[in-house]
CSV table of C-alpha atoms in Angstrom, one decimal:
chain,number,residue,atom,x,y,z
A,1,MET,CA,-2.2,19.6,-50.9
A,2,SER,CA,-4.5,16.5,-51.1
A,3,ASP,CA,-7.5,16.0,-48.6
A,4,ARG,CA,-5.5,13.1,-47.1
A,5,TRP,CA,-2.5,15.2,-46.3
A,6,CYS,CA,-4.7,18.1,-44.9
A,7,ARG,CA,-6.1,15.6,-42.5
A,8,ALA,CA,-2.9,14.2,-41.7
A,9,ALA,CA,-1.4,17.7,-40.6
A,10,ALA,CA,-4.9,18.5,-38.8
A,11,ALA,CA,-4.6,15.2,-36.9
A,12,VAL,CA,-1.1,16.3,-35.6
A,13,ALA,CA,-2.2,19.6,-34.5
A,14,ALA,CA,-5.4,18.5,-33.0
A,15,GLY,CA,-3.5,16.1,-31.0
A,16,ALA,CA,-1.0,18.8,-29.6
A,17,LEU,CA,-3.7,21.3,-28.6
A,18,PRO,CA,-4.2,19.7,-25.3
A,19,CYS,CA,-0.7,20.8,-24.1
A,20,LEU,CA,-1.8,24.2,-23.4
A,21,ALA,CA,-4.1,23.1,-20.6
A,22,PHE,CA,-0.6,22.0,-18.9
A,23,PRO,CA,1.7,24.7,-16.9
A,24,ALA,CA,3.4,26.7,-18.1
A,25,PRO,CA,0.6,28.2,-20.0
A,26,ALA,CA,-1.9,26.4,-17.3
A,27,LEU,CA,-5.1,27.2,-19.3
A,28,TRP,CA,-7.0,24.4,-17.2
A,29,TRP,CA,-10.4,25.2,-19.0
A,30,PHE,CA,-8.9,24.6,-22.1
A,31,ALA,CA,-8.8,20.8,-21.1
A,32,TYR,CA,-12.6,20.8,-21.4
A,33,VAL,CA,-12.8,21.8,-25.2
A,34,ALA,CA,-9.1,20.6,-26.5
A,35,LEU,CA,-10.0,17.2,-27.5
A,36,VAL,CA,-13.2,18.2,-29.7
A,37,PRO,CA,-11.3,19.1,-32.9
A,38,TRP,CA,-9.4,15.6,-32.8
A,39,MET,CA,-12.7,14.0,-32.2
A,40,LEU,CA,-14.5,15.8,-34.7
A,41,LEU,CA,-11.7,14.9,-37.2
A,42,LEU,CA,-11.8,10.9,-36.3
A,43,ARG,CA,-15.6,10.7,-36.4
A,44,SER,CA,-15.7,12.0,-40.1
A,45,ALA,CA,-13.1,9.6,-41.1
A,46,PRO,CA,-14.1,7.7,-44.1
A,47,THR,CA,-12.6,4.3,-43.2
A,48,GLY,CA,-11.6,2.6,-40.0
A,49,ARG,CA,-7.7,2.5,-41.4
A,50,ARG,CA,-8.2,6.2,-41.8
A,51,ALA,CA,-9.2,6.9,-38.4
A,52,ALA,CA,-6.5,4.6,-37.0
A,53,LEU,CA,-3.8,6.8,-38.9
A,54,GLU,CA,-5.6,10.1,-37.6
A,55,GLY,CA,-5.6,8.4,-34.0
A,56,TRP,CA,-1.9,7.4,-34.3
A,57,LEU,CA,-0.6,10.9,-36.0
A,58,GLY,CA,-2.9,13.0,-33.2
A,59,GLY,CA,-1.2,10.8,-30.4
A,60,ALA,CA,2.5,11.4,-31.6
A,61,GLY,CA,1.3,15.2,-31.8
A,62,PHE,CA,0.3,14.8,-28.4
A,63,ILE,CA,3.6,13.2,-26.9
A,64,VAL,CA,6.0,15.8,-28.8
A,65,ALA,CA,3.8,18.7,-27.5
A,66,VAL,CA,3.9,17.7,-23.6
A,67,HIS,CA,7.3,16.5,-24.0
A,68,HIS,CA,9.0,19.3,-26.4
A,69,TRP,CA,11.0,20.3,-23.6
A,70,LEU,CA,13.1,17.0,-23.8
A,71,LEU,CA,14.4,18.1,-27.4
A,72,PRO,CA,17.6,19.3,-26.0
A,73,SER,CA,18.4,16.0,-24.4
A,74,LEU,CA,16.8,13.7,-26.8
A,75,HIS,CA,17.0,15.7,-30.1
A,76,VAL,CA,15.6,13.9,-33.3
A,77,PHE,CA,15.0,11.0,-30.9
A,78,LEU,CA,11.8,12.0,-29.7
A,79,VAL,CA,10.4,11.8,-33.0
A,80,PRO,CA,10.6,8.0,-33.1
A,81,LEU,CA,9.6,8.0,-29.6
A,82,ALA,CA,6.3,9.7,-30.1
A,83,ALA,CA,5.7,7.7,-33.1
A,84,LEU,CA,5.9,4.6,-31.1
A,85,LEU,CA,3.8,6.0,-28.2
A,86,GLY,CA,1.3,7.3,-30.5
A,87,LEU,CA,0.1,3.6,-31.3
A,88,LEU,CA,-1.4,3.7,-28.2
A,89,TRP,CA,-3.9,6.2,-29.4
A,90,ILE,CA,-5.3,3.9,-32.1
A,91,PRO,CA,-8.0,2.0,-30.0
A,92,TRP,CA,-9.3,5.3,-28.9
A,93,ALA,CA,-9.7,6.6,-32.1
A,94,LEU,CA,-11.5,3.5,-33.6
A,95,LEU,CA,-13.7,3.8,-30.7
A,96,VAL,CA,-14.5,7.5,-31.5
A,97,ARG,CA,-15.3,6.5,-34.9
A,98,GLU,CA,-17.4,3.7,-34.2
A,99,LEU,CA,-19.6,5.2,-31.6
A,100,LEU,CA,-19.9,9.0,-32.9
A,101,SER,CA,-19.6,9.0,-36.8
A,102,GLY,CA,-22.9,9.5,-38.5
A,103,ALA,CA,-26.2,10.4,-36.6
A,104,PRO,CA,-25.7,8.0,-33.6
A,105,ALA,CA,-29.2,7.2,-31.9
A,106,ALA,CA,-29.5,8.0,-28.0
A,107,GLY,CA,-28.2,4.5,-27.1
A,108,ARG,CA,-24.9,4.6,-28.9
A,109,ALA,CA,-24.6,8.4,-28.0
A,110,THR,CA,-24.9,7.2,-24.2
A,111,ALA,CA,-22.6,4.3,-24.8
A,112,ALA,CA,-20.1,6.9,-26.3
A,113,LEU,CA,-20.2,9.1,-22.9
A,114,VAL,CA,-19.0,5.8,-21.2
A,115,LEU,CA,-16.8,4.1,-23.7
A,116,VAL,CA,-15.0,7.1,-25.4
A,117,PRO,CA,-13.4,8.2,-22.1
A,118,ALA,CA,-12.7,4.6,-20.8
A,119,GLY,CA,-10.6,4.2,-24.4
A,120,TRP,CA,-8.7,7.4,-23.7
A,121,LEU,CA,-7.9,5.9,-20.2
A,122,LEU,CA,-6.8,2.9,-21.7
A,123,SER,CA,-4.1,4.6,-23.8
A,124,GLU,CA,-3.0,6.7,-20.3
A,125,LEU,CA,-2.8,3.5,-18.6
A,126,ALA,CA,-0.4,2.0,-21.2
A,127,ARG,CA,1.8,5.0,-21.8
A,128,SER,CA,2.2,5.2,-17.8
A,129,TRP,CA,4.2,2.1,-17.7
A,130,GLN,CA,7.8,3.3,-16.9
A,131,GLY,CA,9.5,1.4,-19.7
A,132,LEU,CA,7.3,3.8,-22.0
A,133,GLY,CA,8.1,6.8,-20.3
A,134,GLY,CA,5.8,6.9,-17.3
A,135,PRO,CA,2.8,8.9,-16.4
A,136,TRP,CA,3.9,12.4,-17.6
A,137,GLY,CA,1.0,14.7,-19.1
A,138,LEU,CA,-2.1,12.7,-17.7
A,139,LEU,CA,-5.2,14.8,-19.0
A,140,GLY,CA,-6.3,14.9,-15.4
A,141,ALA,CA,-3.3,16.2,-14.1
A,142,SER,CA,-3.9,19.6,-16.1
A,143,GLN,CA,-6.6,20.1,-13.3
A,144,TRP,CA,-4.1,20.6,-10.6
A,145,GLN,CA,-5.0,24.0,-9.6
A,146,VAL,CA,-9.1,23.3,-9.4
A,147,PRO,CA,-10.3,22.4,-5.9
A,148,PRO,CA,-13.7,20.4,-7.1
A,149,ALA,CA,-11.0,18.3,-9.7
A,150,LEU,CA,-8.6,17.9,-6.5
A,151,ARG,CA,-11.4,16.3,-4.6
A,152,LEU,CA,-12.5,14.1,-7.3
A,153,ALA,CA,-8.7,12.9,-7.3
A,154,SER,CA,-9.1,12.3,-3.7
A,155,ALA,CA,-11.9,9.8,-4.5
A,156,GLY,CA,-10.3,8.2,-7.6
A,157,GLY,CA,-6.7,9.8,-8.2
A,158,VAL,CA,-6.0,11.2,-11.3
A,159,TRP,CA,-7.7,8.5,-13.5
A,160,LEU,CA,-11.4,9.7,-12.5
A,161,VAL,CA,-10.4,13.6,-13.2
A,162,SER,CA,-9.0,12.4,-16.9
A,163,LEU,CA,-12.4,10.2,-17.3
A,164,LEU,CA,-14.5,13.2,-16.5
A,165,VAL,CA,-12.3,15.8,-18.7
A,166,VAL,CA,-12.7,13.3,-21.8
A,167,ALA,CA,-16.4,12.6,-21.2
A,168,VAL,CA,-17.2,16.7,-21.1
A,169,ASN,CA,-15.2,16.6,-24.3
A,170,CYS,CA,-17.0,13.8,-26.0
A,171,ALA,CA,-20.5,15.6,-24.8
A,172,LEU,CA,-19.6,18.8,-26.7
A,173,VAL,CA,-18.6,16.7,-29.7
A,174,LEU,CA,-22.3,15.4,-29.8
A,175,LEU,CA,-24.0,19.0,-29.1
A,176,ILE,CA,-22.2,20.4,-32.0
A,177,ALA,CA,-22.2,17.4,-34.6
A,178,VAL,CA,-25.2,15.4,-33.8
A,179,PRO,CA,-28.4,17.5,-33.1
A,180,GLY,CA,-30.3,14.3,-32.3
A,181,ALA,CA,-28.2,13.5,-29.4
A,182,ARG,CA,-28.5,16.3,-27.6
A,183,ALA,CA,-30.4,14.9,-24.7
A,184,PRO,CA,-27.8,12.3,-24.0
A,185,ALA,CA,-25.1,14.9,-24.2
A,186,VAL,CA,-26.9,17.4,-21.8
A,187,ALA,CA,-27.4,14.2,-19.6
A,188,GLY,CA,-23.7,13.4,-19.6
A,189,VAL,CA,-22.5,16.9,-18.6
A,190,THR,CA,-25.1,17.2,-15.9
A,191,GLY,CA,-24.0,13.8,-14.7
A,192,CYS,CA,-20.3,15.0,-14.3
A,193,ALA,CA,-21.3,18.3,-12.6
A,194,VAL,CA,-23.5,16.0,-10.1
A,195,LEU,CA,-20.6,13.4,-9.6
A,196,THR,CA,-18.4,16.3,-8.7
A,197,GLY,CA,-20.7,17.8,-6.4
A,198,VAL,CA,-21.7,14.6,-4.6
A,199,VAL,CA,-17.8,14.0,-4.4
A,200,TRP,CA,-17.4,17.8,-3.0
A,201,LEU,CA,-20.1,17.1,-0.6
A,202,TRP,CA,-19.7,13.6,0.9
A,203,THR,CA,-16.2,12.7,0.2
A,204,PRO,CA,-14.2,13.1,3.9
A,205,ARG,CA,-11.9,15.7,4.2
A,206,PRO,CA,-8.4,15.1,5.3
A,207,GLU,CA,-8.5,16.2,9.4
A,208,VAL,CA,-5.4,18.4,10.3
A,209,SER,CA,-3.8,17.1,13.1
A,210,GLY,CA,-0.7,19.3,13.8
A,211,SER,CA,2.0,20.7,11.7
A,212,LEU,CA,5.5,20.5,10.9
A,213,ARG,CA,7.9,23.2,10.0
A,214,VAL,CA,9.8,22.3,6.8
A,215,ALA,CA,12.7,24.2,5.0
A,216,LEU,CA,13.6,24.1,1.5
A,217,VAL,CA,16.7,24.6,0.2
A,218,GLN,CA,17.4,25.7,-3.4
A,219,PRO,CA,20.7,26.7,-4.3
A,220,GLY,CA,19.9,27.7,-7.9
A,221,MET,CA,22.2,27.3,-10.8
A,222,VAL,CA,25.5,26.5,-10.6
A,223,ALA,CA,28.1,26.9,-13.4
A,224,GLU,CA,28.9,23.3,-14.9
A,225,GLY,CA,32.2,22.1,-14.7
A,226,PRO,CA,34.5,19.4,-12.7
A,227,ALA,CA,33.9,21.3,-9.4
A,228,SER,CA,29.8,21.9,-9.9
A,229,ALA,CA,28.9,19.4,-7.3
A,230,GLU,CA,31.2,20.7,-4.8
A,231,ARG,CA,29.8,24.3,-5.4
A,232,ARG,CA,26.4,23.3,-5.3
A,233,PHE,CA,27.1,21.5,-1.9
A,234,ALA,CA,28.8,24.7,-0.5
A,235,THR,CA,25.6,26.7,-1.7
A,236,GLY,CA,23.5,24.2,-0.1
A,237,GLU,CA,25.6,24.6,3.1
A,238,ARG,CA,25.6,28.4,3.2
A,239,LEU,CA,21.8,28.5,2.7
A,240,THR,CA,21.0,26.1,5.3
A,241,ARG,CA,23.1,28.0,7.9
A,242,ASP,CA,20.7,30.8,7.3
A,243,LEU,CA,18.1,28.7,8.9
A,244,ALA,CA,19.4,28.7,12.3
A,245,GLY,CA,17.2,30.0,14.9
A,246,GLN,CA,14.0,29.4,12.7
A,247,ARG,CA,13.1,26.3,14.7
A,248,ALA,CA,12.5,24.1,11.2
A,249,ASP,CA,11.6,20.4,11.9
A,250,LEU,CA,13.0,19.0,8.8
A,251,VAL,CA,15.4,20.7,6.1
A,252,VAL,CA,15.2,19.4,2.5
A,253,TRP,CA,17.6,19.6,-0.2
A,254,GLY,CA,16.9,18.8,-3.7
A,255,GLU,CA,17.7,15.9,-6.1
A,256,SER,CA,21.6,15.4,-6.8
A,257,SER,CA,22.4,18.0,-4.0
A,258,VAL,CA,25.6,15.7,-2.6
A,259,GLY,CA,27.8,14.2,-5.6
A,260,GLU,CA,29.6,11.9,-3.4
A,261,ASP,CA,28.6,8.7,-1.5
A,262,LEU,CA,28.6,9.9,2.2
A,263,THR,CA,29.7,6.7,3.5
A,264,ALA,CA,33.1,6.9,1.7
A,265,ARG,CA,33.3,10.7,2.2
A,266,PRO,CA,33.0,11.1,6.2
A,267,ASP,CA,34.1,14.8,5.7
A,268,LEU,CA,30.8,15.5,3.8
A,269,ALA,CA,28.7,13.6,6.4
A,270,ALA,CA,30.6,15.6,8.9
A,271,ARG,CA,29.7,18.7,7.4
A,272,LEU,CA,26.2,17.8,7.3
A,273,ALA,CA,25.8,16.5,10.5
A,274,ALA,CA,27.3,20.1,11.8
A,275,LEU,CA,24.8,21.8,9.8
A,276,SER,CA,22.1,19.7,11.3
A,277,ALA,CA,23.2,20.5,15.0
A,278,GLN,CA,23.3,24.0,14.0
A,279,VAL,CA,19.7,24.4,12.4
A,280,GLY,CA,18.6,21.9,15.1
A,281,ALA,CA,16.6,19.7,12.5
A,282,PRO,CA,17.7,16.6,10.7
A,283,LEU,CA,18.5,17.2,6.9
A,284,LEU,CA,17.3,15.0,4.0
A,285,VAL,CA,20.0,15.3,1.1
A,286,ASN,CA,20.0,13.5,-2.0
A,287,VAL,CA,23.1,11.6,-3.0
A,288,ASP,CA,23.7,10.9,-6.8
A,289,ALA,CA,27.0,8.7,-6.8
A,290,HIS,CA,28.6,5.5,-6.9
A,291,ARG,CA,27.9,3.5,-3.7
A,292,SER,CA,31.1,2.3,-1.6
A,293,ASP,CA,29.0,-1.0,-0.6
A,294,ARG,CA,28.0,-2.0,-4.0
A,295,PRO,CA,28.6,-1.4,-7.7
A,296,GLY,CA,26.9,1.2,-9.9
A,297,ILE,CA,25.4,4.9,-9.5
A,298,TYR,CA,22.3,5.3,-7.1
A,299,LYS,CA,20.2,8.1,-6.8
A,300,SER,CA,19.2,8.2,-2.9
A,301,ALA,CA,17.4,10.2,-0.5
A,302,VAL,CA,19.8,10.2,2.9
A,303,LEU,CA,18.5,11.5,6.4
A,304,VAL,CA,21.4,13.0,8.3
A,305,GLY,CA,21.0,14.1,11.9
A,306,PRO,CA,23.2,15.8,14.4
A,307,GLN,CA,25.3,12.7,15.2
A,308,GLY,CA,25.6,11.7,11.5
A,309,LEU,CA,23.8,9.4,9.2
A,310,THR,CA,21.0,8.1,10.7
A,311,GLY,CA,20.9,4.9,8.5
A,312,ASP,CA,17.5,6.0,6.8
A,313,ARG,CA,18.1,5.9,2.9
A,314,TYR,CA,15.9,5.6,0.1
A,315,ASP,CA,17.2,4.4,-3.2
A,316,LYS,CA,15.4,5.8,-6.4
A,317,MET,CA,13.2,2.8,-7.7
A,318,ARG,CA,11.8,4.4,-11.1
A,319,LEU,CA,14.3,5.9,-13.3
A,320,VAL,CA,14.0,8.1,-16.2
A,321,PRO,CA,14.2,6.4,-19.6
A,322,PHE,CA,17.2,7.8,-21.3
A,323,GLY,CA,18.1,10.6,-18.8
A,324,GLU,CA,19.1,8.1,-15.8
A,325,TYR,CA,19.4,4.6,-17.8
A,326,ILE,CA,19.2,3.6,-21.6
A,327,PRO,CA,16.5,0.8,-22.4
A,328,ALA,CA,18.2,-1.9,-24.4
A,329,ARG,CA,21.6,-0.1,-24.1
A,330,ALA,CA,23.4,-2.4,-26.7
A,331,LEU,CA,20.6,-1.3,-29.2
A,332,LEU,CA,19.8,1.9,-28.3
A,333,GLY,CA,23.2,3.5,-27.0
A,334,TRP,CA,23.8,5.7,-30.0
A,335,ALA,CA,21.3,8.0,-28.3
A,336,THR,CA,24.2,9.5,-26.2
A,337,SER,CA,25.9,10.6,-29.0
A,338,VAL,CA,22.9,13.0,-30.1
A,339,GLY,CA,21.8,14.4,-27.0
A,340,LYS,CA,22.1,14.4,-23.1
A,341,ALA,CA,21.0,10.6,-22.6
A,342,ALA,CA,22.8,8.9,-19.5
A,343,GLY,CA,26.3,8.0,-20.1
A,344,GLU,CA,26.1,5.3,-17.5
A,345,ASP,CA,22.9,3.6,-16.3
A,346,ARG,CA,21.7,4.4,-12.8
A,347,MET,CA,20.9,1.3,-10.6
A,348,ARG,CA,17.3,1.0,-8.9
A,349,GLY,CA,16.3,0.7,-5.3
A,350,ALA,CA,14.6,-2.4,-4.1
A,351,ALA,CA,11.7,-1.1,-2.0
A,352,PRO,CA,10.2,2.4,-0.9
A,353,VAL,CA,11.1,3.5,2.7
A,354,VAL,CA,9.4,5.3,5.3
A,355,MET,CA,11.8,7.6,7.8
A,356,ASP,CA,11.1,8.5,11.1
A,357,LEU,CA,12.0,12.0,12.3
A,358,PRO,CA,12.4,13.2,16.0
A,359,GLY,CA,8.6,13.6,17.6
A,360,GLY,CA,7.1,10.6,15.5
A,361,VAL,CA,6.2,11.9,12.2
A,362,ARG,CA,7.0,9.8,9.3
A,363,VAL,CA,8.3,10.8,6.0
A,364,GLY,CA,7.9,9.2,2.5
A,365,PRO,CA,10.6,10.0,-0.1
A,366,LEU,CA,10.4,10.2,-3.6
A,367,VAL,CA,12.9,11.2,-6.2
A,368,CYS,CA,12.4,13.4,-8.9
A,369,PHE,CA,10.2,11.4,-11.8
A,370,GLU,CA,8.7,9.2,-9.0
A,371,SER,CA,6.3,12.1,-8.2
A,372,ALA,CA,4.5,11.4,-11.5
A,373,PHE,CA,3.7,7.9,-10.5
A,374,PRO,CA,0.1,7.9,-8.1
A,375,ASP,CA,0.7,4.4,-7.1
A,376,MET,CA,3.9,5.1,-5.4
A,377,SER,CA,2.5,8.2,-3.1
A,378,ARG,CA,-0.3,6.1,-2.4
A,379,ARG,CA,1.8,3.2,-1.2
A,380,LEU,CA,3.8,5.5,1.2
A,381,ALA,CA,0.7,6.8,2.6
A,382,ARG,CA,-0.4,3.5,3.3
A,383,GLU,CA,2.8,2.6,4.9
A,384,GLY,CA,2.0,5.4,7.4
A,385,ALA,CA,3.8,8.4,5.8
A,386,ALA,CA,2.5,11.6,7.3
A,387,LEU,CA,4.4,14.0,4.8
A,388,LEU,CA,5.6,13.0,1.4
A,389,VAL,CA,8.7,14.6,-0.1
A,390,ALA,CA,9.9,14.8,-3.6
A,391,GLN,CA,13.4,15.7,-4.4
A,392,SER,CA,13.9,16.8,-8.0
A,393,ALA,CA,16.4,18.6,-10.4
A,394,THR,CA,15.2,20.0,-13.5
A,395,SER,CA,18.0,22.5,-14.3
A,396,SER,CA,18.8,21.0,-17.7
A,397,PHE,CA,15.3,22.2,-18.7
A,398,GLN,CA,15.6,25.2,-16.8
A,399,ASP,CA,13.6,27.6,-19.5
A,400,SER,CA,11.2,25.2,-20.4
A,401,TRP,CA,7.7,24.3,-19.1
A,402,ALA,CA,9.1,21.1,-17.4
A,403,PRO,CA,9.6,23.0,-14.0
A,404,ALA,CA,5.9,24.3,-13.7
A,405,GLN,CA,4.4,21.1,-14.8
A,406,HIS,CA,6.7,18.9,-12.7
A,407,ALA,CA,5.9,20.9,-9.8
A,408,SER,CA,2.1,21.1,-10.2
A,409,LEU,CA,2.1,17.1,-9.9
A,410,ALA,CA,2.8,17.9,-5.9
A,411,ALA,CA,-0.8,19.1,-5.8
A,412,LEU,CA,-2.4,16.0,-7.2
A,413,ARG,CA,-0.1,13.7,-4.9
A,414,ALA,CA,-1.4,15.7,-2.2
A,415,ALA,CA,-5.1,15.5,-3.1
A,416,GLU,CA,-4.9,11.7,-3.7
A,417,THR,CA,-3.5,10.8,-0.5
A,418,GLY,CA,-4.7,13.4,1.8
A,419,ARG,CA,-1.0,14.1,2.9
A,420,PRO,CA,1.1,17.2,2.4
A,421,VAL,CA,3.5,16.9,-0.5
A,422,VAL,CA,6.9,18.9,-0.4
A,423,HIS,CA,8.7,19.4,-3.9
A,424,ALA,CA,12.2,20.4,-3.4
A,425,THR,CA,14.3,21.4,-6.3
A,426,LEU,CA,17.9,22.4,-7.0
A,427,THR,CA,17.0,25.2,-9.2
A,428,GLY,CA,13.3,25.4,-9.1
A,429,ILE,CA,10.2,25.5,-9.0
A,430,SER,CA,9.9,24.5,-5.3
A,431,GLU,CA,6.9,24.3,-3.7
A,432,VAL,CA,4.4,23.0,-0.8
A,433,HIS,CA,0.8,21.8,-1.1
A,434,GLY,CA,-1.1,21.0,1.8
A,435,PRO,CA,-3.3,17.5,2.5
A,436,SER,CA,-6.2,18.9,0.3
A,437,GLY,CA,-3.9,19.8,-2.7
A,438,GLU,CA,-4.1,23.5,-1.9
A,439,ARG,CA,-0.7,25.4,-2.1
A,440,ILE,CA,1.3,26.6,1.0
A,441,GLY,CA,3.2,29.7,1.1
A,442,PRO,CA,4.7,31.2,-2.2
A,443,ALA,CA,6.5,28.9,-4.6
A,444,LEU,CA,10.3,29.4,-5.2
A,445,PRO,CA,10.8,30.4,-8.8
A,446,THR,CA,13.8,29.4,-11.2
A,447,SER,CA,15.4,32.3,-10.6
A,448,ALA,CA,15.7,32.0,-6.7
A,449,SER,CA,18.8,30.9,-4.9
A,450,THR,CA,17.4,30.6,-1.1
A,451,ALA,CA,16.0,28.8,1.8
A,452,GLN,CA,12.4,29.0,2.8
A,453,VAL,CA,10.5,27.7,5.9
A,454,TYR,CA,7.1,26.4,5.2
A,455,GLN,CA,4.4,25.6,8.1
A,456,VAL,CA,3.0,22.4,6.6
A,457,PRO,CA,-0.3,21.2,8.2
A,458,LEU,CA,-0.3,17.5,8.7
A,459,ALA,CA,-3.5,15.3,8.5
A,460,ARG,CA,-4.8,11.9,9.5
A,461,GLY,CA,-7.4,9.4,7.9
A,462,ALA,CA,-7.4,7.8,4.7
A,463,THR,CA,-9.0,9.0,1.4
A,464,VAL,CA,-11.1,7.0,-0.8
A,465,TYR,CA,-8.1,6.7,-3.2
A,466,VAL,CA,-5.9,5.4,-0.7
A,467,ARG,CA,-8.3,2.8,0.4
A,468,PHE,CA,-9.4,1.6,-2.8
A,469,GLY,CA,-6.8,2.5,-5.4
A,470,ASP,CA,-7.3,2.8,-9.0
A,471,TRP,CA,-10.9,1.8,-9.2
A,472,PRO,CA,-11.7,4.0,-12.0
A,473,VAL,CA,-9.2,2.3,-14.1
A,474,GLY,CA,-11.0,-1.4,-13.3
A,475,ALA,CA,-14.7,0.2,-14.2
A,476,ALA,CA,-13.2,1.4,-17.6
A,477,LEU,CA,-11.7,-1.8,-18.3
A,478,ALA,CA,-14.9,-3.4,-17.2
A,479,ALA,CA,-16.8,-1.2,-19.6
A,480,LEU,CA,-14.3,-1.8,-22.4
A,481,ALA,CA,-14.6,-5.7,-22.2
A,482,ALA,CA,-18.4,-5.5,-21.7
A,483,TYR,CA,-18.4,-3.7,-25.0
A,484,CYS,CA,-16.1,-6.1,-26.7
A,485,SER,CA,-18.4,-9.0,-25.8
A,486,VAL,CA,-21.3,-7.4,-26.9
A,487,GLN,CA,-19.8,-6.6,-30.1
A,488,GLY,CA,-18.6,-10.1,-30.3
A,489,ALA,CA,-21.7,-11.7,-29.7
A,490,ARG,CA,-23.5,-9.8,-32.5
A,491,SER,CA,-21.0,-10.4,-35.0
A,492,PRO,CA,-21.3,-13.4,-37.5
A,493,VAL,CA,-20.0,-16.7,-36.0
A,494,LEU,CA,-17.7,-18.1,-38.5
A,495,ARG,CA,-18.7,-21.8,-38.9
A,496,ARG,CA,-17.7,-24.5,-41.3
A,497,PRO,CA,-20.3,-24.6,-44.0
A,498,ALA,CA,-22.7,-27.4,-43.7
A,499,PRO,CA,-22.5,-29.7,-46.6
A,500,GLU,CA,-25.5,-29.1,-49.1
A,501,PRO,CA,-27.9,-31.9,-49.0
A,502,SER,CA,-27.2,-34.3,-52.1
A,503,ALA,CA,-29.5,-34.2,-55.0
A,504,PRO,CA,-32.3,-37.2,-55.2
A,505,PRO,CA,-31.0,-39.5,-57.6
A,506,ALA,CA,-32.2,-39.0,-61.1
A,507,ARG,CA,-34.9,-41.5,-62.3
A,508,THR,CA,-34.1,-43.3,-65.3
A,509,ALA,CA,-36.5,-43.9,-67.8
A,510,ARG,CA,-38.1,-47.3,-68.4
A,511,GLY,CA,-39.0,-48.7,-71.5
């Protein structure tokens, strides 16, 4: 096999390595070294074109690795999707080669410690657009169980954590491959440690201000078939009855826990109202059905009290590509014939909703995939939500890494907003995280069919991230813009060549 093919295969494998830092393996410490092989390969690329190719291949390998559990749904379509998204890593690859190749002096090495993480963040930001699949597998999300990293998230969101992780990887590349740049490399690692320490010591912590008893109802796997929605409803109904006398303040069911529009099925609404009266708490259920008041299928968080529907309803706004709708269905509709893609597009909601519970506590619902978007939970916190609830269903990927990775996002959203997050699923993993991202009580595994009450601490105040938003993204883009400006100023300016001075007229000989 030629050297070019060996390097191509190595790029794909190196790009896939970071997936081990995410759940289910959850080797969080591996994230700080996972990019080193890929970056060493890129810095040794003989040409910029080769670096771009290896950046593309590594990016595609990363996408396949962190989304491999989608294979049952997308089948071979995952490969062209990964090839498309892999293009987003080409600018980062060119930056790595430009700043780390050869023997960079102290100035170039120092610039690399800023610009290489900024370039990685640019790739993450671009693929976080919902139309390209959303922010699943952001590198900073691998640190969901590390308290210092969660403190960084409270200051700058998952973006700040990603920047720090890539900066450490970059410093390790300098230490390994560029002996003359060890001083900037050590300074870079020290700077990351100092930043983490400053945030840990000086960033305000959420101030606990009471608690709420929240019950999660997880019915578990239900046999598929024409009556599966009714069987799931009946299981949830039975488990909810067992909560009577446990003094719950709110009962949460998972995504798609109700398969009929409750306005069109008053009998189901009456059953839920009776449950609410029996338990002594409102029920937050999730309806996946055609609506009776408008065309199309909606996934909606619906609050039901002892008197019936309260009128509080949130329609899911950000849908899963291919899972809940097919982009450009006229062109890509064939995906339904090779996988479990959506046979009919779901409809989007118009705006976020904050619901009021008895006693004055306000709840911000999210539906499944939406818990991956930092801006959505931040907006709910700014609009007064004291508790964030993510209703999810991952039964299609029950035996994969998806349930654990999805549940881990609750810790990040809690740390970013300073608000507790409840992650309630149909089939696991369900869990609760407090306002600093800490896990509250035991998680409900994928094997469980049960209902569990959690004493959830509430908090007041606003985190730095809630106040100032995605400022690390702005800082990274500003650094990249400054670099491009400097490089542009140093490049020779193309001008129209000035006309050459005409030669003096030749003297004629005189006789």
